[in-house]
PDB file of C-alpha atoms in Angstrom:
ATOM      1  CA  MET A1039       0.000   0.000   0.000  1.00  0.00           C
ATOM      2  CA  ARG A1040       1.316   3.403  -0.953  1.00  0.00           C
ATOM      3  CA  LEU A1041       1.475   5.733   2.046  1.00  0.00           C
ATOM      4  CA  PRO A1042       0.156   9.291   1.589  1.00  0.00           C
ATOM      5  CA  PHE A1043       2.735  12.085   1.559  1.00  0.00           C
ATOM      6  CA  LYS A1044       5.573   9.581   1.304  1.00  0.00           C
ATOM      7  CA  LYS A1045       8.307  10.998  -0.882  1.00  0.00           C
ATOM      8  CA  SER A1046       8.931   8.809  -3.930  1.00  0.00           C
ATOM      9  CA  LYS A1047      12.454   7.916  -5.042  1.00  0.00           C
ATOM     10  CA  THR A1048      14.144   9.881  -7.782  1.00  0.00           C
ATOM     11  CA  VAL A1049      14.069   7.938 -11.058  1.00  0.00           C
ATOM     12  CA  VAL A1050      16.685   7.974 -13.814  1.00  0.00           C
ATOM     13  CA  SER A1051      15.720   6.257 -17.051  1.00  0.00           C
ATOM     14  CA  VAL A1052      18.550   4.249 -18.616  1.00  0.00           C
ATOM     15  CA  LEU A1053      18.158   3.914 -22.373  1.00  0.00           C
ATOM     16  CA  ARG A1054      20.484   1.298 -23.875  1.00  0.00           C
ATOM     17  CA  LEU A1055      21.692   2.196 -27.381  1.00  0.00           C
ATOM     18  CA  GLU A1056      23.694  -0.910 -28.187  1.00  0.00           C
ATOM     19  CA  GLY A1057      24.664  -2.502 -31.498  1.00  0.00           C
ATOM     20  CA  ILE A1058      25.159  -1.514 -35.100  1.00  0.00           C
ATOM     21  CA  ILE A1059      22.649   0.967 -36.497  1.00  0.00           C
ATOM     22  CA  LEU A1060      20.769  -0.424 -39.492  1.00  0.00           C
ATOM     23  CA  SER A1061      17.630   0.406 -41.444  1.00  0.00           C
ATOM     24  CA  GLY A1062      14.437  -1.483 -40.606  1.00  0.00           C
ATOM     25  CA  SER A1063      14.695  -3.771 -43.626  1.00  0.00           C
ATOM     26  CA  ARG A1064      18.139  -4.953 -42.470  1.00  0.00           C
ATOM     27  CA  SER A1065      17.532  -5.099 -38.733  1.00  0.00           C
ATOM     28  CA  SER A1066      18.864  -8.021 -36.723  1.00  0.00           C
ATOM     29  CA  GLN A1067      19.107  -9.127 -33.110  1.00  0.00           C
ATOM     30  CA  SER A1068      22.314  -7.144 -32.740  1.00  0.00           C
ATOM     31  CA  ALA A1069      21.103  -3.983 -34.484  1.00  0.00           C
ATOM     32  CA  ILE A1070      19.070  -0.920 -33.582  1.00  0.00           C
ATOM     33  CA  ASN A1071      17.125   1.631 -35.613  1.00  0.00           C
ATOM     34  CA  ASP A1072      14.514   4.323 -35.034  1.00  0.00           C
ATOM     35  CA  GLN A1073      11.594   1.946 -35.540  1.00  0.00           C
ATOM     36  CA  ILE A1074      12.887  -0.384 -32.827  1.00  0.00           C
ATOM     37  CA  MET A1075      13.996   2.337 -30.433  1.00  0.00           C
ATOM     38  CA  ALA A1076      11.048   4.760 -30.818  1.00  0.00           C
ATOM     39  CA  PRO A1077       8.748   3.169 -28.198  1.00  0.00           C
ATOM     40  CA  LEU A1078      11.666   2.702 -25.787  1.00  0.00           C
ATOM     41  CA  VAL A1079      12.768   6.317 -26.164  1.00  0.00           C
ATOM     42  CA  GLU A1080       9.198   7.520 -25.604  1.00  0.00           C
ATOM     43  CA  LYS A1081       8.862   5.412 -22.431  1.00  0.00           C
ATOM     44  CA  ALA A1082      12.245   6.493 -21.121  1.00  0.00           C
ATOM     45  CA  PHE A1083      11.140  10.129 -21.147  1.00  0.00           C
ATOM     46  CA  SER A1084       7.558   9.562 -20.000  1.00  0.00           C
ATOM     47  CA  LYS A1085       7.224   6.687 -17.504  1.00  0.00           C
ATOM     48  CA  GLY A1086       7.795   7.367 -13.823  1.00  0.00           C
ATOM     49  CA  LYS A1087       8.521  11.088 -14.230  1.00  0.00           C
ATOM     50  CA  PRO A1088      12.287  10.628 -14.584  1.00  0.00           C
ATOM     51  CA  ALA A1089      14.658  13.292 -13.305  1.00  0.00           C
ATOM     52  CA  ALA A1090      17.071  12.467 -16.140  1.00  0.00           C
ATOM     53  CA  VAL A1091      17.637  10.104 -19.022  1.00  0.00           C
ATOM     54  CA  ALA A1092      20.985   8.303 -19.216  1.00  0.00           C
ATOM     55  CA  LEU A1093      22.042   6.924 -22.590  1.00  0.00           C
ATOM     56  CA  ALA A1094      24.191   3.799 -22.302  1.00  0.00           C
ATOM     57  CA  VAL A1095      25.943   3.934 -25.687  1.00  0.00           C
ATOM     58  CA  ASN A1096      27.874   1.029 -27.171  1.00  0.00           C
ATOM     59  CA  SER A1097      27.803   1.239 -30.964  1.00  0.00           C
ATOM     60  CA  PRO A1098      30.354   1.234 -33.809  1.00  0.00           C
ATOM     61  CA  GLY A1099      27.888   3.143 -36.008  1.00  0.00           C
ATOM     62  CA  GLY A1100      25.938   2.320 -39.138  1.00  0.00           C
ATOM     63  CA  SER A1101      23.167   4.150 -40.958  1.00  0.00           C
ATOM     64  CA  ALA A1102      23.532   7.929 -40.843  1.00  0.00           C
ATOM     65  CA  ALA A1103      19.801   8.433 -41.386  1.00  0.00           C
ATOM     66  CA  GLN A1104      18.807   6.078 -38.567  1.00  0.00           C
ATOM     67  CA  SER A1105      21.374   7.680 -36.254  1.00  0.00           C
ATOM     68  CA  SER A1106      19.928  11.092 -37.055  1.00  0.00           C
ATOM     69  CA  LEU A1107      16.344   9.927 -36.518  1.00  0.00           C
ATOM     70  CA  ILE A1108      17.063   8.418 -33.095  1.00  0.00           C
ATOM     71  CA  ALA A1109      19.093  11.443 -31.987  1.00  0.00           C
ATOM     72  CA  ALA A1110      16.391  13.854 -33.185  1.00  0.00           C
ATOM     73  CA  ARG A1111      13.727  11.919 -31.259  1.00  0.00           C
ATOM     74  CA  ILE A1112      15.832  12.114 -28.083  1.00  0.00           C
ATOM     75  CA  ARG A1113      16.354  15.866 -28.465  1.00  0.00           C
ATOM     76  CA  ARG A1114      12.676  16.524 -29.210  1.00  0.00           C
ATOM     77  CA  LEU A1115      11.508  14.693 -26.096  1.00  0.00           C
ATOM     78  CA  ALA A1116      14.245  16.224 -23.938  1.00  0.00           C
ATOM     79  CA  GLY A1117      13.003  19.653 -24.987  1.00  0.00           C
ATOM     80  CA  GLU A1118       9.323  18.862 -24.560  1.00  0.00           C
ATOM     81  CA  LYS A1119       9.749  17.209 -21.139  1.00  0.00           C
ATOM     82  CA  LYS A1120      12.572  19.515 -20.016  1.00  0.00           C
ATOM     83  CA  ILE A1121      14.620  16.498 -18.925  1.00  0.00           C
ATOM     84  CA  PRO A1122      18.446  16.537 -18.944  1.00  0.00           C
ATOM     85  CA  VAL A1123      20.178  13.812 -20.957  1.00  0.00           C
ATOM     86  CA  TYR A1124      23.523  12.206 -20.110  1.00  0.00           C
ATOM     87  CA  ALA A1125      25.451   9.809 -22.352  1.00  0.00           C
ATOM     88  CA  PHE A1126      27.780   7.137 -20.988  1.00  0.00           C
ATOM     89  CA  VAL A1127      30.047   5.493 -23.544  1.00  0.00           C
ATOM     90  CA  GLU A1128      30.984   1.882 -22.900  1.00  0.00           C
ATOM     91  CA  ASP A1129      33.313   0.161 -25.409  1.00  0.00           C
ATOM     92  CA  VAL A1130      32.701   2.460 -28.341  1.00  0.00           C
ATOM     93  CA  ALA A1131      30.701   5.423 -29.598  1.00  0.00           C
ATOM     94  CA  ALA A1132      32.048   5.800 -33.103  1.00  0.00           C
ATOM     95  CA  SER A1133      30.559   7.196 -36.298  1.00  0.00           C
ATOM     96  CA  GLY A1134      26.764   6.812 -35.907  1.00  0.00           C
ATOM     97  CA  GLY A1135      27.345   5.708 -32.314  1.00  0.00           C
ATOM     98  CA  TYR A1136      28.924   9.079 -31.572  1.00  0.00           C
ATOM     99  CA  TRP A1137      26.036  10.770 -33.419  1.00  0.00           C
ATOM    100  CA  LEU A1138      23.765   9.189 -30.777  1.00  0.00           C
ATOM    101  CA  ALA A1139      26.018  10.197 -27.870  1.00  0.00           C
ATOM    102  CA  VAL A1140      26.034  13.812 -29.025  1.00  0.00           C
ATOM    103  CA  ALA A1141      22.264  13.884 -28.518  1.00  0.00           C
ATOM    104  CA  ALA A1142      23.050  14.121 -24.792  1.00  0.00           C
ATOM    105  CA  ASP A1143      23.721  17.344 -22.912  1.00  0.00           C
ATOM    106  CA  LYS A1144      26.859  15.817 -21.400  1.00  0.00           C
ATOM    107  CA  ILE A1145      28.982  12.848 -22.491  1.00  0.00           C
ATOM    108  CA  PHE A1146      30.996  10.671 -20.126  1.00  0.00           C
ATOM    109  CA  VAL A1147      33.409   7.945 -21.164  1.00  0.00           C
ATOM    110  CA  ASP A1148      35.683   5.287 -19.770  1.00  0.00           C
ATOM    111  CA  GLU A1149      39.388   5.981 -20.172  1.00  0.00           C
ATOM    112  CA  SER A1150      39.592   3.091 -22.651  1.00  0.00           C
ATOM    113  CA  SER A1151      36.411   3.822 -24.608  1.00  0.00           C
ATOM    114  CA  ILE A1152      36.772   4.432 -28.344  1.00  0.00           C
ATOM    115  CA  VAL A1153      35.213   7.737 -29.398  1.00  0.00           C
ATOM    116  CA  GLY A1154      34.887   9.688 -32.655  1.00  0.00           C
ATOM    117  CA  SER A1155      35.151   8.479 -36.241  1.00  0.00           C
ATOM    118  CA  ILE A1156      33.187  11.505 -37.461  1.00  0.00           C
ATOM    119  CA  GLY A1157      33.034  10.553 -41.117  1.00  0.00           C
ATOM    120  CA  VAL A1158      31.140   8.549 -43.720  1.00  0.00           C
ATOM    121  CA  ILE A1159      32.144   5.227 -45.259  1.00  0.00           C
ATOM    122  CA  SER A1160      30.697   3.006 -47.972  1.00  0.00           C
ATOM    123  CA  SER A1161      32.020  -0.435 -48.824  1.00  0.00           C
ATOM    124  CA  SER A1162      31.083  -3.196 -51.233  1.00  0.00           C
ATOM    125  CA  PHE A1163      32.570  -5.901 -53.462  1.00  0.00           C
ATOM    126  CA  GLY A1164      33.157  -6.173 -57.199  1.00  0.00           C
ATOM    127  CA  PHE A1165      32.242  -9.450 -58.902  1.00  0.00           C
ATOM    128  CA  HIS A1166      32.532  -8.644 -62.616  1.00  0.00           C
ATOM    129  CA  GLU A1167      35.860 -10.498 -63.066  1.00  0.00           C
ATOM    130  CA  LEU A1168      34.472 -13.533 -61.241  1.00  0.00           C
ATOM    131  CA  LEU A1169      31.458 -13.606 -63.560  1.00  0.00           C
ATOM    132  CA  LYS A1170      33.718 -13.341 -66.590  1.00  0.00           C
ATOM    133  CA  ARG A1171      35.894 -16.258 -65.464  1.00  0.00           C
ATOM    134  CA  SER A1172      32.814 -18.307 -64.652  1.00  0.00           C
ATOM    135  CA  GLY A1173      31.309 -17.768 -68.072  1.00  0.00           C
ATOM    136  CA  VAL A1174      28.209 -16.151 -66.580  1.00  0.00           C
ATOM    137  CA  GLU A1175      26.498 -13.362 -68.474  1.00  0.00           C
ATOM    138  CA  ARG A1176      24.477 -10.870 -66.431  1.00  0.00           C
ATOM    139  CA  ARG A1177      21.652  -9.036 -68.174  1.00  0.00           C
ATOM    140  CA  VAL A1178      20.397  -5.729 -66.768  1.00  0.00           C
ATOM    141  CA  HIS A1179      17.879  -3.425 -68.448  1.00  0.00           C
ATOM    142  CA  THR A1180      17.101   0.020 -67.032  1.00  0.00           C
ATOM    143  CA  ALA A1181      15.046   3.106 -67.810  1.00  0.00           C
ATOM    144  CA  GLY A1182      17.315   5.886 -66.565  1.00  0.00           C
ATOM    145  CA  GLU A1183      21.063   5.925 -67.113  1.00  0.00           C
ATOM    146  CA  ASP A1184      21.919   5.981 -63.403  1.00  0.00           C
ATOM    147  CA  LYS A1185      19.666   3.137 -62.257  1.00  0.00           C
ATOM    148  CA  SER A1186      22.549   0.638 -62.237  1.00  0.00           C
ATOM    149  CA  MET A1187      24.886   2.944 -60.322  1.00  0.00           C
ATOM    150  CA  LEU A1188      27.548   1.035 -58.339  1.00  0.00           C
ATOM    151  CA  ASP A1189      26.339  -2.333 -59.585  1.00  0.00           C
ATOM    152  CA  PRO A1190      28.809  -4.817 -58.001  1.00  0.00           C
ATOM    153  CA  PHE A1191      28.539  -7.085 -61.062  1.00  0.00           C
ATOM    154  CA  LEU A1192      29.734  -4.361 -63.442  1.00  0.00           C
ATOM    155  CA  PRO A1193      33.162  -2.667 -63.691  1.00  0.00           C
ATOM    156  CA  GLU A1194      33.387   0.411 -61.467  1.00  0.00           C
ATOM    157  CA  ASP A1195      32.459   3.618 -63.271  1.00  0.00           C
ATOM    158  CA  PRO A1196      34.432   6.743 -62.208  1.00  0.00           C
ATOM    159  CA  LYS A1197      31.281   8.836 -62.640  1.00  0.00           C
ATOM    160  CA  ASP A1198      29.436   6.613 -60.160  1.00  0.00           C
ATOM    161  CA  VAL A1199      32.294   6.940 -57.675  1.00  0.00           C
ATOM    162  CA  GLU A1200      32.168  10.726 -57.959  1.00  0.00           C
ATOM    163  CA  ARG A1201      28.410  10.771 -57.376  1.00  0.00           C
ATOM    164  CA  LEU A1202      28.896   8.586 -54.307  1.00  0.00           C
ATOM    165  CA  ARG A1203      31.550  10.929 -52.956  1.00  0.00           C
ATOM    166  CA  GLN A1204      29.178  13.872 -53.371  1.00  0.00           C
ATOM    167  CA  LEU A1205      26.510  12.029 -51.379  1.00  0.00           C
ATOM    168  CA  GLN A1206      29.034  11.137 -48.689  1.00  0.00           C
ATOM    169  CA  GLN A1207      30.192  14.745 -48.462  1.00  0.00           C
ATOM    170  CA  GLU A1208      26.639  15.981 -47.901  1.00  0.00           C
ATOM    171  CA  ILE A1209      26.071  13.421 -45.131  1.00  0.00           C
ATOM    172  CA  HIS A1210      29.467  14.233 -43.602  1.00  0.00           C
ATOM    173  CA  THR A1211      28.565  17.935 -43.554  1.00  0.00           C
ATOM    174  CA  SER A1212      25.317  17.148 -41.704  1.00  0.00           C
ATOM    175  CA  PHE A1213      27.257  15.050 -39.179  1.00  0.00           C
ATOM    176  CA  ILE A1214      29.761  17.861 -38.572  1.00  0.00           C
ATOM    177  CA  GLU A1215      26.980  20.425 -38.142  1.00  0.00           C
ATOM    178  CA  HIS A1216      25.252  18.139 -35.623  1.00  0.00           C
ATOM    179  CA  VAL A1217      28.452  17.816 -33.571  1.00  0.00           C
ATOM    180  CA  ARG A1218      29.226  21.542 -33.724  1.00  0.00           C
ATOM    181  CA  LYS A1219      25.671  22.448 -32.707  1.00  0.00           C
ATOM    182  CA  ARG A1220      25.624  20.081 -29.732  1.00  0.00           C
ATOM    183  CA  ARG A1221      29.222  20.441 -28.513  1.00  0.00           C
ATOM    184  CA  GLY A1222      29.742  24.131 -29.325  1.00  0.00           C
ATOM    185  CA  ASP A1223      32.902  25.718 -27.954  1.00  0.00           C
ATOM    186  CA  ARG A1224      33.816  22.546 -26.066  1.00  0.00           C
ATOM    187  CA  ILE A1225      35.456  20.963 -29.120  1.00  0.00           C
ATOM    188  CA  VAL A1226      39.109  21.795 -29.742  1.00  0.00           C
ATOM    189  CA  GLY A1227      40.838  21.655 -33.144  1.00  0.00           C
ATOM    190  CA  GLU A1228      39.780  21.239 -36.760  1.00  0.00           C
ATOM    191  CA  ASP A1229      41.080  17.718 -37.389  1.00  0.00           C
ATOM    192  CA  LEU A1230      38.255  16.092 -35.441  1.00  0.00           C
ATOM    193  CA  PHE A1231      36.150  15.473 -38.531  1.00  0.00           C
ATOM    194  CA  THR A1232      38.522  13.358 -40.616  1.00  0.00           C
ATOM    195  CA  GLY A1233      37.172   9.990 -39.465  1.00  0.00           C
ATOM    196  CA  ARG A1234      39.868   9.492 -36.816  1.00  0.00           C
ATOM    197  CA  PHE A1235      38.947   8.067 -33.428  1.00  0.00           C
ATOM    198  CA  TRP A1236      40.484   8.332 -29.979  1.00  0.00           C
ATOM    199  CA  THR A1237      40.494   6.795 -26.518  1.00  0.00           C
ATOM    200  CA  GLY A1238      38.089   8.204 -23.965  1.00  0.00           C
ATOM    201  CA  SER A1239      40.861  10.093 -22.183  1.00  0.00           C
ATOM    202  CA  ARG A1240      41.940  11.862 -25.355  1.00  0.00           C
ATOM    203  CA  ALA A1241      38.306  12.492 -26.357  1.00  0.00           C
ATOM    204  CA  VAL A1242      37.848  14.502 -23.144  1.00  0.00           C
ATOM    205  CA  GLU A1243      40.917  16.611 -23.978  1.00  0.00           C
ATOM    206  CA  LEU A1244      39.516  17.284 -27.461  1.00  0.00           C
ATOM    207  CA  GLY A1245      36.100  18.258 -26.125  1.00  0.00           C
ATOM    208  CA  LEU A1246      34.331  15.289 -27.701  1.00  0.00           C
ATOM    209  CA  ALA A1247      33.366  14.182 -24.179  1.00  0.00           C
ATOM    210  CA  ASP A1248      32.958  15.974 -20.854  1.00  0.00           C
ATOM    211  CA  GLY A1249      34.670  13.645 -18.437  1.00  0.00           C
ATOM    212  CA  ILE A1250      35.735  10.196 -17.293  1.00  0.00           C
ATOM    213  CA  ASP A1251      32.895   8.598 -15.355  1.00  0.00           C
ATOM    214  CA  HIS A1252      30.444   5.685 -15.288  1.00  0.00           C
ATOM    215  CA  LEU A1253      26.670   5.659 -15.290  1.00  0.00           C
ATOM    216  CA  VAL A1254      25.710   4.489 -11.802  1.00  0.00           C
ATOM    217  CA  PRO A1255      28.239   6.480  -9.724  1.00  0.00           C
ATOM    218  CA  LYS A1256      27.718   9.637 -11.780  1.00  0.00           C
ATOM    219  CA  MET A1257      23.944   9.497 -11.521  1.00  0.00           C
ATOM    220  CA  LYS A1258      24.180   8.830  -7.769  1.00  0.00           C
ATOM    221  CA  GLU A1259      26.491  11.826  -7.488  1.00  0.00           C
ATOM    222  CA  GLU A1260      23.917  13.959  -9.308  1.00  0.00           C
ATOM    223  CA  TYR A1261      20.677  12.590  -7.830  1.00  0.00           C
ATOM    224  CA  GLY A1262      21.600  10.899  -4.553  1.00  0.00           C
ATOM    225  CA  ASP A1263      22.471   7.396  -3.414  1.00  0.00           C
ATOM    226  CA  LYS A1264      18.835   6.306  -3.371  1.00  0.00           C
ATOM    227  CA  VAL A1265      18.207   7.090  -7.031  1.00  0.00           C
ATOM    228  CA  LYS A1266      16.202   4.375  -8.805  1.00  0.00           C
ATOM    229  CA  PHE A1267      17.235   3.171 -12.277  1.00  0.00           C
ATOM    230  CA  LYS A1268      14.697   2.044 -14.857  1.00  0.00           C
ATOM    231  CA  VAL A1269      16.309   0.348 -17.858  1.00  0.00           C
ATOM    232  CA  TYR A1270      14.846   0.437 -21.384  1.00  0.00           C
ATOM    233  CA  ALA A1271      16.570  -1.862 -23.872  1.00  0.00           C
ATOM    234  CA  LYS A1272      15.845  -3.728 -27.080  1.00  0.00           C
ATOM    235  CA  LYS A1273      14.510  -7.219 -26.416  1.00  0.00           C
ATOM    236  CA  ARG A1274      16.400 -10.172 -27.849  1.00  0.00           C
ATOM    237  CA  LYS A1275      14.501 -12.581 -30.074  1.00  0.00           C
ATOM    238  CA  LEU A1276      14.174 -16.119 -28.723  1.00  0.00           C
ATOM    239  CA  PHE A1277      14.305 -17.876 -32.090  1.00  0.00           C
ATOM    240  CA  SER A1278      16.674 -17.641 -35.023  1.00  0.00           C
ATOM    241  CA  PRO A1279      15.296 -16.880 -38.498  1.00  0.00           C
ATOM    242  CA  PHE A1280      14.540 -19.675 -40.945  1.00  0.00           C
ATOM    243  CA  GLY A1281      14.505 -20.116 -44.697  1.00  0.00           C
ATOM    244  CA  SER A1282      15.612 -17.217 -46.880  1.00  0.00           C
ATOM    245  CA  GLN A1283      16.250 -15.037 -43.814  1.00  0.00           C
ATOM    246  CA  VAL A1284      19.221 -17.180 -42.810  1.00  0.00           C
ATOM    247  CA  ALA A1285      21.435 -15.835 -45.606  1.00  0.00           C
ATOM    248  CA  ASP A1286      20.514 -12.245 -44.750  1.00  0.00           C
ATOM    249  CA  SER A1287      21.330 -12.909 -41.100  1.00  0.00           C
ATOM    250  CA  LEU A1288      24.731 -14.352 -42.011  1.00  0.00           C
ATOM    251  CA  VAL A1289      25.569 -11.334 -44.145  1.00  0.00           C
ATOM    252  CA  THR A1290      24.483  -8.984 -41.371  1.00  0.00           C
ATOM    253  CA  ALA A1291      26.529 -10.978 -38.834  1.00  0.00           C
ATOM    254  CA  VAL A1292      29.651 -10.626 -40.996  1.00  0.00           C
ATOM    255  CA  GLU A1293      29.041  -6.910 -41.423  1.00  0.00           C
ATOM    256  CA  ASN A1294      28.460  -6.600 -37.694  1.00  0.00           C
ATOM    257  CA  ARG A1295      31.747  -8.349 -36.896  1.00  0.00           C
ATOM    258  CA  LEU A1296      33.660  -6.159 -39.379  1.00  0.00           C
ATOM    259  CA  MET A1297      32.261  -2.934 -37.915  1.00  0.00           C
ATOM    260  CA  TRP A1298      33.193  -3.872 -34.349  1.00  0.00           C
ATOM    261  CA  SER A1299      36.649  -5.155 -35.373  1.00  0.00           C
ATOM    262  CA  ARG A1300      37.409  -1.812 -37.033  1.00  0.00           C
ATOM    263  CA  TYR A1301      37.812  -0.429 -33.512  1.00  0.00           C
ATOM    264  CA  GLY A1302      39.741  -3.399 -32.148  1.00  0.00           C
ATOM    265  CA  LEU A1303      36.683  -4.977 -30.514  1.00  0.00           C
TER     266      LEU A1303
END
């Protein structure tokens, strides 16, 4: 029974942003996107009248659009509810993972966290020589000269590469503007946007993070030892996919492993 006039405990919502960031059509058990995170973000800001929202970030990045969507949702709700947001980086907040961390008002890291990689990357394979050696002829018919842009079964076209670089530059510019807007005068130096990444200790020196600290002790320091934590995280599926989804899952698993290994993880 709830006693009248009894003071309730201060609540801090912990929103786990963990995994590679992929579009909905390519989501997996180890990935996040705005569609998956939307209801969790909404609950984190609304249930239990939280005093703050703490983002537990552990992501090597992924889709720029999905990173932007999640970050924008966090900022919108933070403004509407007038709730402060803290980010705590675990192993890595790189590329899109850092985009998410920057949605917070303050960013805290471990000394050994990997932080940064403010850039854009695209990767694929070329199979046209393999098809030629195998005696396989591929037939593609398009209406529109650019519809087969970057086709991995055709020789690479310099014009396609240039178009891709233009797209990457536009996305990179948006990323930089997001970081500058959120971090302001705290960032030091102009070489922060080359795609390089740093340890947590160095990230603090560069203004990419605000300090070395961990979620529980920092939130207790801010809101008292009796603060209550409510965790919101993506649920893991109990069953593996079957049939045609198996191949997609294997490809995603390989991509997942490559993205984490890029940062030595």
